[in-house]
Amino acid sequence: PFPKFQNTLHSIAKKFYDHGFSCYVVGGAVRDHFLKKESLDIDLATNASPKEVSKIFKQTIPTGINHGTVTILYHNIPFEVTTFRTESDYTDFRRPDTVAFVQSIDEDLKRRDFTINAIAYDILHNEFYDPLGGIDAIMQQELKAIGSPQERFHEDVLRILRGIRFLSQLPNFELERNTALAMKQQAIHLTHVSKERITKELKKLLTGSRASYAIDIAYQLGITEILFPELNFYHQKIILPNQTLWQTLLTALTYTPNEALHLRIAIFLSALGENEPASESYQAIYHSAKQAEILLTRYKSSNAMKVKVSHLIRHQELILLDTWSDGDIRRWLSKVGIEHVDELLLLNKALYRACMRSVFDLDVFYQRVSLIIQANPTIQIQQLAINGSDLVAIGVPVGKQIGELLQQLLELVLEDPEFNTKTHLMQAAKFFMTT
Ligand code: ATP
Ligand code: MG
């Protein structure tokens, strides 16, 4: 079942076997095999203790020794090996404080989250071991917690969010009834989970092929209300006949590529400021960008992520079309940066489509923008034919005046690219200095 790893897996399993231990492939890789998806990382489970694993293999890294995980490097490929275990002593709805190692794979499979994640593949005997009905659940496209869903989510409430992200990643899966019910009842405890663990799941959720579907289920189960109360007003705000802001933005997400994480975040948070009183639409956009930054900070996003998302939101509106001169387009490029043009177009297209507006105008606009970009326009101060020292040489005092003057000169070049020569710019600089 794992052609790429077949020989390696066989040698690893043989080593375990020769020392009197068993070895199985478990977790996502087995699930993905039945979904006909290739898995990049393979998790292994064994009854050998972490110490024994470290003894049997030459190259090991004690990745999570307290939880029984050792990474073995075999022909330079890393494999995470986890000792069969049960989990005990759950406190505060978080991961267990201690784990107990056990001898039986059955016990180990039972402590996992969903039945689809609890199938084991016995490498040496080349057979699947599936005591919890995981294969059947995959065939039925059913996401079902193992054992008592209430207990599973109470033990580790992050499993609720893992479940939602599996709905987003896996094709056409639906929640089993009791699993959904338990999620709804336990969602309130998500406040106990660390923001880092939540964010890790949210990223996977947002880049799944059914992100909109999964987010809407999260809403129906009361999860979004707990994680993002600031989005609650999306459900009240009607923006099209019979369509809420929430529905419109979810539809917009379906028009974006799966891997475009920050684009999807930008779309989803693009209207965040619209619950504040604002007299002009640019103010609402400004509020949205600010609030998005606050939300992302709360969820420990990287600075780069915050800057990108906020930039996209700030420049979301293309006030474009035939009324724009070439100069207008160059001024716009100077403001948003050429590297963001494609994403801003994608963002607008997604929102236009969600609002059932034609994207024809956007395409026409994009063609014009592309032509202008191809002409390699001067849109940054650094591209001007003169620099700060040229200005100092004609007596401009060192300081912020230099930057202001260069900006003024750039405006001239944005309007007329032919103006970007040393002679023209020095002449203009002298003129600006005397007025
Ligand atoms: P992915 O494809 O994203 O790696 P995965 O199912 O492999 O998905 P991992 O986080 O790599 O997810 O975990 C590997 C396995 O460990 C899971 O398939 C599941 O059996 C078990 N597992 C992981 N996290 C939990 C948890 N919070 N509670 C119970 N079991 C878990
Ligand atoms: Mg995995």
Tab-separated table of C-alpha atoms in Angstrom, residues 49-255:
chain	number	residue	atom	x	y	z
A	49	SER	CA	9.386	1.323	24.473
A	50	PRO	CA	11.035	4.564	23.323
A	51	LYS	CA	14.256	3.420	25.010
A	52	GLU	CA	14.168	0.127	23.145
A	53	VAL	CA	13.488	1.924	19.851
A	54	SER	CA	16.539	4.104	20.445
A	55	LYS	CA	18.624	0.989	21.076
A	56	ILE	CA	17.449	-0.921	17.996
A	57	PHE	CA	18.061	1.911	15.507
A	58	LYS	CA	21.315	3.738	14.943
A	59	GLN	CA	19.951	7.158	14.153
A	60	THR	CA	17.105	8.385	16.357
A	61	ILE	CA	15.794	11.711	17.598
A	62	PRO	CA	13.822	11.868	20.872
A	63	THR	CA	11.008	13.945	19.354
A	64	GLY	CA	8.423	13.579	22.096
A	65	ILE	CA	9.907	11.120	24.485
A	66	ASN	CA	7.340	11.855	27.241
A	67	HIS	CA	4.511	10.921	24.920
A	68	GLY	CA	6.415	7.931	23.609
A	69	THR	CA	7.516	9.309	20.259
A	70	VAL	CA	10.954	8.745	18.751
A	71	THR	CA	11.864	9.711	15.205
A	72	ILE	CA	14.079	7.202	13.458
A	73	LEU	CA	16.106	8.248	10.463
A	74	TYR	CA	16.267	5.346	8.075
A	75	HIS	CA	18.226	5.932	4.872
A	76	ASN	CA	17.706	9.595	5.698
A	77	ILE	CA	13.919	9.323	5.716
A	78	PRO	CA	12.337	10.315	9.047
A	79	PHE	CA	9.701	8.010	10.521
A	80	GLU	CA	7.862	8.919	13.717
A	81	VAL	CA	7.567	5.865	15.904
A	82	THR	CA	5.136	5.992	18.811
A	83	THR	CA	4.929	3.333	21.467
A	84	PHE	CA	1.451	1.800	21.963
A	85	ARG	CA	-0.129	3.775	24.740
A	86	THR	CA	-3.300	4.793	26.448
A	87	GLU	CA	-3.815	8.277	27.691
A	88	SER	CA	-4.809	9.058	31.236
A	89	ASP	CA	-5.201	11.992	33.590
A	90	TYR	CA	-6.789	14.499	31.294
A	91	THR	CA	-7.082	17.841	33.003
A	92	ASP	CA	-8.605	21.063	31.703
A	93	PHE	CA	-9.736	19.464	28.447
A	94	ARG	CA	-6.143	19.383	27.260
A	95	ARG	CA	-3.791	16.635	26.296
A	96	PRO	CA	-2.986	14.094	28.986
A	97	ASP	CA	-0.369	14.873	31.604
A	98	THR	CA	0.922	11.325	31.557
A	99	VAL	CA	0.713	8.415	29.158
A	100	ALA	CA	0.781	4.744	29.985
A	101	PHE	CA	2.547	2.426	27.568
A	102	VAL	CA	0.683	-0.773	26.764
A	103	GLN	CA	1.374	-3.973	24.871
A	104	SER	CA	-1.696	-4.230	22.674
A	105	ILE	CA	-2.349	-2.380	19.445
A	106	ASP	CA	-6.092	-2.540	20.247
A	107	GLU	CA	-5.634	-0.304	23.268
A	108	ASP	CA	-3.556	2.083	21.210
A	109	LEU	CA	-6.134	2.350	18.429
A	110	LYS	CA	-8.921	2.993	20.924
A	111	ARG	CA	-7.221	6.110	22.342
A	112	ARG	CA	-7.209	7.814	18.931
A	113	ASP	CA	-9.721	10.426	17.807
A	114	PHE	CA	-11.767	9.209	14.827
A	115	THR	CA	-12.395	5.730	13.467
A	116	ILE	CA	-10.888	6.692	10.094
A	117	ASN	CA	-7.631	7.479	11.929
A	118	ALA	CA	-7.526	4.185	13.811
A	119	ILE	CA	-6.657	1.662	11.112
A	120	ALA	CA	-3.336	-0.158	11.460
A	121	TYR	CA	-1.293	-1.776	8.723
A	122	ASP	CA	0.799	-4.745	9.826
A	123	ILE	CA	3.858	-4.349	7.634
A	124	LEU	CA	5.421	-7.807	7.920
A	125	HIS	CA	2.180	-9.716	7.457
A	126	ASN	CA	0.960	-7.272	4.818
A	127	GLU	CA	-2.515	-6.928	6.297
A	128	PHE	CA	-4.768	-4.231	7.643
A	129	TYR	CA	-5.998	-4.402	11.198
A	130	ASP	CA	-9.228	-2.483	11.641
A	131	PRO	CA	-11.080	-3.416	14.835
A	132	LEU	CA	-12.999	-0.102	14.985
A	133	GLY	CA	-14.507	-0.114	11.509
A	134	GLY	CA	-12.348	2.645	10.047
A	135	ILE	CA	-12.294	1.274	6.503
A	136	ASP	CA	-16.062	1.038	6.446
A	137	ALA	CA	-16.336	4.625	7.705
A	138	ILE	CA	-14.046	5.770	4.884
A	139	MET	CA	-16.218	3.954	2.328
A	140	GLN	CA	-19.340	5.555	3.862
A	141	GLN	CA	-17.546	8.926	4.056
A	142	GLU	CA	-18.477	9.210	7.685
A	143	LEU	CA	-16.484	11.010	10.352
A	144	LYS	CA	-17.163	9.260	13.629
A	145	ALA	CA	-15.441	9.606	16.980
A	146	ILE	CA	-14.132	6.414	18.572
A	147	GLY	CA	-16.173	5.065	21.489
A	148	SER	CA	-18.142	7.717	23.346
A	149	PRO	CA	-17.872	11.005	21.433
A	150	GLN	CA	-18.707	12.970	24.576
A	151	GLU	CA	-15.776	11.405	26.407
A	152	ARG	CA	-13.395	11.775	23.479
A	153	PHE	CA	-14.011	15.506	23.139
A	154	HIS	CA	-14.032	16.026	26.883
A	155	GLU	CA	-10.610	14.374	27.110
A	156	ASP	CA	-9.119	16.587	24.432
A	157	VAL	CA	-11.387	19.283	23.081
A	158	LEU	CA	-9.000	20.063	20.211
A	159	ARG	CA	-10.353	16.892	18.608
A	160	ILE	CA	-13.474	18.912	17.735
A	161	LEU	CA	-11.396	21.203	15.572
A	162	ARG	CA	-9.454	18.289	14.113
A	163	GLY	CA	-12.798	16.837	13.108
A	164	ILE	CA	-13.874	20.052	11.389
A	165	ARG	CA	-10.595	20.224	9.482
A	166	PHE	CA	-10.999	16.617	8.325
A	167	LEU	CA	-14.412	17.640	6.956
A	168	SER	CA	-12.609	20.355	5.026
A	169	GLN	CA	-9.817	18.103	3.745
A	170	LEU	CA	-11.650	14.874	2.964
A	171	PRO	CA	-14.006	14.597	-0.004
A	172	ASN	CA	-17.722	14.520	0.858
A	173	PHE	CA	-17.346	13.373	4.443
A	174	GLU	CA	-20.158	14.040	6.852
A	175	LEU	CA	-20.314	14.015	10.622
A	176	GLU	CA	-21.929	11.047	12.277
A	177	ARG	CA	-24.939	12.214	14.310
A	178	ASN	CA	-23.698	11.570	17.835
A	179	THR	CA	-20.275	12.923	16.974
A	180	ALA	CA	-21.884	16.163	15.775
A	181	LEU	CA	-24.049	16.345	18.881
A	182	ALA	CA	-21.079	15.903	21.192
A	183	MET	CA	-19.110	18.539	19.277
A	184	LYS	CA	-21.964	20.973	19.780
A	185	GLN	CA	-22.151	20.284	23.494
A	186	GLN	CA	-18.418	20.430	24.155
A	187	ALA	CA	-17.503	23.326	21.839
A	188	ILE	CA	-17.663	25.776	24.740
A	189	HIS	CA	-14.510	24.176	26.214
A	190	LEU	CA	-12.464	25.200	23.172
A	191	THR	CA	-11.575	28.283	25.200
A	192	HIS	CA	-9.193	26.021	27.185
A	193	VAL	CA	-7.078	25.037	24.189
A	194	SER	CA	-3.886	26.936	23.426
A	195	LYS	CA	-4.162	29.355	20.513
A	196	GLU	CA	-1.131	27.754	18.842
A	197	ARG	CA	-2.800	24.340	18.627
A	198	ILE	CA	-6.004	25.938	17.371
A	199	THR	CA	-4.176	27.936	14.711
A	200	LYS	CA	-2.373	24.868	13.437
A	201	GLU	CA	-5.712	23.159	12.797
A	202	LEU	CA	-7.319	26.305	11.384
A	203	LYS	CA	-4.600	26.608	8.748
A	204	LYS	CA	-5.278	23.064	7.575
A	205	LEU	CA	-9.022	23.718	7.717
A	206	LEU	CA	-8.762	26.878	5.616
A	207	THR	CA	-6.658	25.254	2.907
A	208	GLY	CA	-8.931	22.235	2.559
A	209	SER	CA	-10.966	21.689	-0.598
A	210	ARG	CA	-14.228	22.031	1.337
A	211	ALA	CA	-13.265	24.888	3.635
A	212	SER	CA	-16.581	26.721	3.191
A	213	TYR	CA	-18.604	23.625	3.986
A	214	ALA	CA	-16.521	22.900	7.077
A	215	ILE	CA	-16.680	26.501	8.317
A	216	ASP	CA	-20.444	26.490	7.973
A	217	ILE	CA	-20.689	23.260	9.968
A	218	ALA	CA	-18.470	24.898	12.586
A	219	TYR	CA	-20.981	27.725	12.706
A	220	GLN	CA	-23.950	25.372	13.038
A	221	LEU	CA	-22.232	23.614	15.929
A	222	GLY	CA	-21.577	26.891	17.749
A	223	ILE	CA	-17.819	26.677	17.254
A	224	THR	CA	-17.194	29.885	15.300
A	225	GLU	CA	-19.194	31.826	17.868
A	226	ILE	CA	-16.753	30.715	20.550
A	227	LEU	CA	-13.553	31.149	18.571
A	228	PHE	CA	-14.510	34.310	16.659
A	229	PRO	CA	-17.326	36.206	18.376
A	230	GLU	CA	-16.439	39.278	16.310
A	231	LEU	CA	-17.805	37.508	13.229
A	232	ASN	CA	-21.272	36.986	14.718
A	233	PHE	CA	-22.731	40.033	12.968
A	234	TYR	CA	-21.969	38.413	9.568
A	235	HIS	CA	-25.087	36.304	10.125
A	236	GLN	CA	-27.363	39.297	10.670
A	237	LYS	CA	-26.092	41.461	7.886
A	238	ILE	CA	-28.058	40.926	4.680
A	239	ILE	CA	-26.150	42.106	1.641
A	240	LEU	CA	-28.035	40.551	-1.255
A	241	PRO	CA	-31.674	39.521	-1.455
A	242	ASN	CA	-31.891	36.445	0.774
A	243	GLN	CA	-28.182	36.264	1.387
A	244	THR	CA	-26.232	37.127	4.507
A	245	LEU	CA	-22.706	38.478	4.566
A	246	TRP	CA	-21.643	35.121	6.043
A	247	GLN	CA	-23.069	33.178	3.103
A	248	THR	CA	-21.572	35.585	0.582
A	249	LEU	CA	-18.076	35.308	2.033
A	250	LEU	CA	-18.285	31.513	2.269
A	251	THR	CA	-19.307	31.411	-1.382
A	252	ALA	CA	-16.375	33.697	-2.238
A	253	LEU	CA	-13.999	31.219	-0.581
A	254	THR	CA	-15.118	28.504	-2.970
A	255	TYR	CA	-13.760	30.597	-5.858
